[in-house]
mmCIF file of C-alpha atoms in Angstrom:
data_model
loop_
_atom_site.group_PDB
_atom_site.id
_atom_site.type_symbol
_atom_site.label_atom_id
_atom_site.label_comp_id
_atom_site.label_asym_id
_atom_site.label_seq_id
_atom_site.Cartn_x
_atom_site.Cartn_y
_atom_site.Cartn_z
ATOM 1 C CA MET A 1 49.847 24.851 51.665
ATOM 2 C CA LYS A 2 52.349 27.554 52.153
ATOM 3 C CA ASP A 3 51.245 28.155 55.742
ATOM 4 C CA VAL A 4 50.791 23.989 56.608
ATOM 5 C CA VAL A 5 54.737 23.423 54.601
ATOM 6 C CA PHE A 6 56.031 27.107 56.534
ATOM 7 C CA ALA A 7 54.203 25.767 59.607
ATOM 8 C CA LEU A 8 55.777 22.091 59.733
ATOM 9 C CA GLY A 9 59.002 23.297 58.568
ATOM 10 C CA TRP A 10 60.346 26.736 59.580
ATOM 11 C CA VAL A 11 62.259 25.700 63.074
ATOM 12 C CA GLN A 12 66.015 25.667 63.854
ATOM 13 C CA SER A 13 66.318 21.459 63.691
ATOM 14 C CA GLN A 14 67.289 19.755 61.143
ATOM 15 C CA LYS A 15 64.525 16.595 61.304
ATOM 16 C CA ILE A 16 61.346 17.232 62.224
ATOM 17 C CA GLU A 17 58.528 14.437 63.285
ATOM 18 C CA ILE A 18 54.627 15.228 61.969
ATOM 19 C CA ASP A 19 51.656 12.560 63.158
ATOM 20 C CA PRO A 20 52.418 9.282 61.151
ATOM 21 C CA ALA A 21 48.787 9.657 60.622
ATOM 22 C CA SER A 22 49.339 12.674 58.026
ATOM 23 C CA ARG A 23 52.246 11.937 56.739
ATOM 24 C CA VAL A 24 50.284 9.900 53.198
ATOM 25 C CA PRO A 25 47.852 13.275 53.957
ATOM 26 C CA LEU A 26 50.506 15.644 53.491
ATOM 27 C CA ALA A 27 52.365 13.029 50.680
ATOM 28 C CA THR A 28 48.791 13.627 48.980
ATOM 29 C CA ALA A 29 48.105 17.235 49.299
ATOM 30 C CA LEU A 30 51.768 18.175 48.168
ATOM 31 C CA ALA A 31 51.542 15.657 44.916
ATOM 32 C CA ASP A 32 48.131 18.260 43.808
ATOM 33 C CA TYR A 33 51.124 20.553 43.760
ATOM 34 C CA ALA A 34 53.574 18.888 41.240
ATOM 35 C CA PRO A 35 54.366 21.673 38.874
ATOM 36 C CA ASP A 36 55.939 23.876 42.493
ATOM 37 C CA VAL A 37 57.712 20.864 43.895
ATOM 38 C CA HIS A 38 59.644 20.823 40.699
ATOM 39 C CA GLU A 39 60.543 23.821 40.561
ATOM 40 C CA MET A 40 61.482 23.512 44.492
ATOM 41 C CA LEU A 41 62.710 20.918 44.526
ATOM 42 C CA ALA A 42 65.303 21.134 41.880
ATOM 43 C CA GLY A 43 65.960 25.097 42.532
ATOM 44 C CA LEU A 44 66.568 26.546 39.211
ATOM 45 C CA ASP A 45 63.689 29.041 39.057
ATOM 46 C CA ASN A 46 64.363 32.466 40.195
ATOM 47 C CA GLU A 47 60.310 32.952 39.772
ATOM 48 C CA TYR A 48 60.495 30.468 43.063
ATOM 49 C CA ILE A 49 63.482 32.170 44.533
ATOM 50 C CA VAL A 50 61.907 35.714 44.968
ATOM 51 C CA ASN A 51 58.475 34.167 45.254
ATOM 52 C CA ALA A 52 59.778 31.677 48.271
ATOM 53 C CA GLY A 53 59.581 33.769 51.627
ATOM 54 C CA ASP A 54 56.824 33.833 54.787
ATOM 55 C CA ASN A 55 55.975 36.752 53.674
ATOM 56 C CA LYS A 56 54.829 36.405 49.741
ATOM 57 C CA SER A 57 51.769 35.246 48.559
ATOM 58 C CA PRO A 58 50.849 32.533 46.172
ATOM 59 C CA TRP A 59 50.617 34.096 42.517
ATOM 60 C CA GLU A 60 49.545 33.502 39.206
ATOM 61 C CA ALA A 61 51.141 32.676 36.227
ATOM 62 C CA ASP A 62 50.139 30.754 32.780
ATOM 63 C CA GLY A 63 46.395 30.824 33.133
ATOM 64 C CA ALA A 64 47.124 28.737 37.386
ATOM 65 C CA TYR A 65 47.510 29.745 40.466
ATOM 66 C CA HIS A 66 51.513 28.567 42.199
ATOM 67 C CA LEU A 67 53.558 28.900 45.500
ATOM 68 C CA SER A 68 56.502 28.721 46.658
ATOM 69 C CA VAL A 69 58.675 28.255 50.220
ATOM 70 C CA TRP A 70 62.518 27.805 51.074
ATOM 71 C CA ASN A 71 64.377 24.944 50.123
ATOM 72 C CA ASP A 72 65.204 24.054 53.852
ATOM 73 C CA VAL A 73 61.344 24.338 54.572
ATOM 74 C CA LEU A 74 60.648 21.742 51.363
ATOM 75 C CA THR A 75 63.331 19.444 52.659
ATOM 76 C CA LYS A 76 62.295 19.043 56.542
ATOM 77 C CA THR A 77 58.916 18.650 55.450
ATOM 78 C CA LEU A 78 59.466 16.235 52.887
ATOM 79 C CA ARG A 79 61.980 13.912 55.868
ATOM 80 C CA ALA A 80 59.097 14.510 57.601
ATOM 81 C CA VAL A 81 56.920 12.691 55.578
ATOM 82 C CA ALA A 82 59.079 10.591 53.914
ATOM 83 C CA VAL A 83 59.498 8.218 57.171
ATOM 84 C CA ASP A 84 56.267 6.933 55.595
ATOM 85 C CA PRO A 85 56.743 4.446 52.116
ATOM 86 C CA GLN A 86 53.983 4.911 51.085
ATOM 87 C CA ALA A 87 54.895 9.184 51.183
ATOM 88 C CA TYR A 88 57.140 8.567 49.820
ATOM 89 C CA ALA A 89 56.733 6.626 47.281
ATOM 90 C CA LEU A 90 53.861 8.759 45.665
ATOM 91 C CA LEU A 91 55.489 11.942 45.744
ATOM 92 C CA ARG A 92 58.569 9.933 43.811
ATOM 93 C CA MET A 93 55.884 8.295 41.504
ATOM 94 C CA THR A 94 54.458 12.542 41.401
ATOM 95 C CA GLU A 95 57.846 13.554 41.174
ATOM 96 C CA THR A 96 58.576 10.454 37.891
ATOM 97 C CA HIS A 97 55.353 11.877 36.221
ATOM 98 C CA THR A 98 56.235 15.450 36.163
ATOM 99 C CA ALA A 99 59.613 14.450 34.979
ATOM 100 C CA ALA A 100 58.579 12.797 31.995
ATOM 101 C CA ALA A 101 55.791 15.736 31.196
ATOM 102 C CA GLN A 102 59.252 18.087 31.318
ATOM 103 C CA LEU A 103 60.606 16.135 28.067
ATOM 104 C CA ALA A 104 58.348 15.342 26.587
ATOM 105 C CA ALA A 105 58.173 19.057 26.752
ATOM 106 C CA VAL A 106 61.592 19.920 25.280
ATOM 107 C CA PRO A 107 61.309 21.216 21.926
ATOM 108 C CA ALA A 108 62.084 18.619 19.136
ATOM 109 C CA ASP A 109 64.902 21.664 17.790
ATOM 110 C CA ALA A 110 66.280 22.628 20.928
ATOM 111 C CA THR A 111 69.820 23.109 20.966
ATOM 112 C CA GLY A 112 72.511 24.217 24.392
ATOM 113 C CA VAL A 113 70.605 25.149 27.322
ATOM 114 C CA ASP A 114 67.677 25.077 25.832
ATOM 115 C CA LEU A 115 68.440 20.399 26.162
ATOM 116 C CA SER A 116 69.839 20.214 28.752
ATOM 117 C CA LEU A 117 68.274 22.445 30.765
ATOM 118 C CA GLN A 118 64.709 20.177 31.293
ATOM 119 C CA PRO A 119 66.648 17.308 32.362
ATOM 120 C CA THR A 120 69.672 18.332 34.919
ATOM 121 C CA LYS A 121 66.516 20.260 36.152
ATOM 122 C CA ASN A 122 64.812 16.963 36.373
ATOM 123 C CA ALA A 123 67.479 15.068 38.125
ATOM 124 C CA ARG A 124 68.254 17.603 40.647
ATOM 125 C CA ALA A 125 64.998 17.025 41.666
ATOM 126 C CA LEU A 126 65.586 13.064 41.701
ATOM 127 C CA GLY A 127 68.549 13.794 43.559
ATOM 128 C CA VAL A 128 66.659 15.656 46.806
ATOM 129 C CA LEU A 129 64.644 12.861 46.787
ATOM 130 C CA ASP A 130 67.489 10.907 46.769
ATOM 131 C CA GLY A 131 68.679 12.671 49.504
ATOM 132 C CA ILE A 132 65.422 12.289 51.249
ATOM 133 C CA ALA A 133 65.766 9.209 50.844
ATOM 134 C CA GLU A 134 68.553 7.824 52.606
ATOM 135 C CA THR A 135 66.746 10.186 55.571
ATOM 136 C CA ALA A 136 63.637 8.362 56.026
ATOM 137 C CA ARG A 137 64.578 4.543 55.563
ATOM 138 C CA GLY A 138 67.321 5.366 57.766
ATOM 139 C CA LYS A 139 71.098 3.828 59.698
ATOM 140 C CA ASP A 140 69.872 0.571 60.600
ATOM 141 C CA ALA A 141 70.284 -2.324 57.442
ATOM 142 C CA GLY A 142 67.311 -4.594 58.881
ATOM 143 C CA PRO A 143 64.824 -1.649 58.788
ATOM 144 C CA ALA A 144 66.569 0.228 55.938
ATOM 145 C CA ARG A 145 65.746 -2.954 53.151
ATOM 146 C CA THR A 146 62.941 -3.030 54.493
ATOM 147 C CA TRP A 147 61.328 0.608 53.608
ATOM 148 C CA ASP A 148 63.390 0.021 49.915
ATOM 149 C CA THR A 149 61.293 -2.932 48.985
ATOM 150 C CA ALA A 150 57.672 -0.860 50.208
ATOM 151 C CA VAL A 151 58.664 1.554 48.430
ATOM 152 C CA HIS A 152 59.989 -0.326 45.711
ATOM 153 C CA GLU A 153 56.617 -2.556 46.502
ATOM 154 C CA ASP A 154 54.030 0.711 45.839
ATOM 155 C CA LEU A 155 56.618 2.510 43.222
ATOM 156 C CA LEU A 156 55.660 -0.782 40.305
ATOM 157 C CA ASP A 157 51.743 -0.918 41.726
ATOM 158 C CA GLU A 158 50.416 -1.791 37.815
ATOM 159 C CA GLU A 159 46.928 -0.294 39.017
ATOM 160 C CA THR A 160 47.888 2.678 40.409
ATOM 161 C CA HIS A 161 50.843 3.600 38.225
ATOM 162 C CA ARG A 162 49.879 1.708 34.807
ATOM 163 C CA ALA A 163 52.097 4.116 32.334
ATOM 164 C CA ASP A 164 50.166 5.339 28.752
ATOM 165 C CA PRO A 165 51.868 4.219 26.937
ATOM 166 C CA SER A 166 50.019 6.167 23.383
ATOM 167 C CA THR A 167 52.058 9.556 24.409
ATOM 168 C CA PRO A 168 55.040 10.471 24.706
ATOM 169 C CA VAL A 169 54.914 11.473 28.658
ATOM 170 C CA GLY A 170 53.623 7.720 29.268
ATOM 171 C CA ARG A 171 56.476 5.522 27.182
ATOM 172 C CA LEU A 172 59.075 7.962 29.076
ATOM 173 C CA THR A 173 57.380 6.752 31.856
ATOM 174 C CA ALA A 174 56.811 3.600 31.692
ATOM 175 C CA THR A 175 59.834 2.651 30.576
ATOM 176 C CA TRP A 176 61.715 3.178 33.372
ATOM 177 C CA LEU A 177 59.163 2.297 35.908
ATOM 178 C CA GLN A 178 59.583 -1.679 33.132
ATOM 179 C CA GLU A 179 63.785 -1.200 34.287
ATOM 180 C CA LEU A 180 63.015 -0.289 37.322
ATOM 181 C CA ARG A 181 61.113 -4.009 37.344
ATOM 182 C CA ASN A 182 63.188 -5.933 35.709
ATOM 183 C CA THR A 183 66.071 -5.259 38.011
ATOM 184 C CA PRO A 184 66.441 -7.434 40.781
ATOM 185 C CA GLU A 185 65.554 -6.617 44.034
ATOM 186 C CA PRO A 186 69.024 -5.973 45.909
ATOM 187 C CA ALA A 187 69.247 -3.113 43.599
ATOM 188 C CA ARG A 188 66.200 -1.225 42.862
ATOM 189 C CA ALA A 189 67.449 1.434 45.898
ATOM 190 C CA GLU A 190 70.728 2.249 44.049
ATOM 191 C CA ARG A 191 69.031 2.016 40.454
ATOM 192 C CA LEU A 192 66.988 4.110 41.712
ATOM 193 C CA ARG A 193 68.907 6.882 43.135
ATOM 194 C CA SER A 194 70.035 6.703 38.984
ATOM 195 C CA GLN A 195 65.834 8.070 37.564
ATOM 196 C CA GLY A 196 67.365 11.003 36.313
ATOM 197 C CA LEU A 197 69.971 9.299 34.157
ATOM 198 C CA ASP A 198 68.364 6.084 32.965
ATOM 199 C CA MET A 199 65.277 8.795 31.933
ATOM 200 C CA ALA A 200 67.325 10.913 30.275
ATOM 201 C CA ARG A 201 69.514 8.081 28.882
ATOM 202 C CA ALA A 202 66.123 7.135 27.141
ATOM 203 C CA TRP A 203 64.903 10.225 26.852
ATOM 204 C CA ALA A 204 67.709 11.519 24.906
ATOM 205 C CA GLU A 205 67.581 7.763 22.661
ATOM 206 C CA ALA A 206 63.745 8.276 22.009
ATOM 207 C CA ARG A 207 65.178 11.355 19.725
ATOM 208 C CA GLY A 208 67.920 10.287 17.846
ATOM 209 C CA MET A 209 70.068 12.755 19.815
ATOM 210 C CA ALA A 210 73.511 12.236 17.989
ATOM 211 C CA GLU A 211 75.891 10.922 19.909
ATOM 212 C CA PRO A 212 78.725 13.791 21.511
ATOM 213 C CA THR A 213 75.531 15.541 22.029
ATOM 214 C CA ARG A 214 74.193 12.571 24.500
ATOM 215 C CA THR A 215 77.458 11.691 25.683
ATOM 216 C CA ASP A 216 77.604 15.559 26.913
ATOM 217 C CA LEU A 217 74.345 15.529 28.664
ATOM 218 C CA LEU A 218 73.897 12.640 30.217
ATOM 219 C CA ALA A 219 76.868 13.523 32.080
ATOM 220 C CA GLU A 220 75.904 17.361 33.037
ATOM 221 C CA VAL A 221 72.575 15.042 33.746
ATOM 222 C CA GLU A 222 74.708 12.512 36.452
ATOM 223 C CA SER A 223 76.483 15.136 37.571
ATOM 224 C CA SER A 224 73.386 17.670 38.767
ATOM 225 C CA ALA A 225 71.516 14.877 39.969
ATOM 226 C CA ARG A 226 75.202 13.390 42.145
ATOM 227 C CA LEU A 227 75.156 17.072 43.689
ATOM 228 C CA ALA A 228 72.049 17.269 44.628
ATOM 229 C CA HIS A 229 71.334 14.293 46.191
ATOM 230 C CA ARG A 230 75.434 15.412 48.074
ATOM 231 C CA GLU A 231 72.705 18.443 49.871
ATOM 232 C CA ALA A 232 69.820 16.421 50.984
ATOM 233 C CA LYS A 233 71.386 14.793 52.617
ATOM 234 C CA LEU A 234 71.487 15.436 56.079
#
């Protein structure tokens, strides 16, 4: 997988094209590496940074193998894949499940950086995907609306993305999907851009987080998402 991503994205141009028939299969393949894609999008884990070069092999940790590529290489590849709204929705939903799992794994007694790290990383990863979406949908209003609608329909496909509310991960995922479903279609694109903040807010409320702590955390999350979105825009 690492060789494939480098073969596609290690080029001078900031915009690459791939065969339309390859976009969904490539998104599906990337979804199999969800924890790695999450860390690469967030860009905060030093192990992924030092192992990102084309001369670095996958490494083993915690009983699993991991891979990493340079941020620019991954971003260019994802932009090319995301032109297909089905492929983008698949990547977005994969990141949603991963983000929910990261939040659910934060210990109940966490404070300080241990409390804020995961929601901040989620916001960065989702913010990068927001920037990728802005490039993928294009600048023409009509095609952009068509792309947005197709993405939202795929994300809200209950048969594909039904979340189990009996688990913490499922509850976080289901809560966010319901919020998106309850948002009128014209406002869903904007709502999608607030996903990192919305998921962090729902998680903080479920934990019964004290108001001052929650306010500070959500401000940090919002800033993280905004900066990542800006960085990822073409």
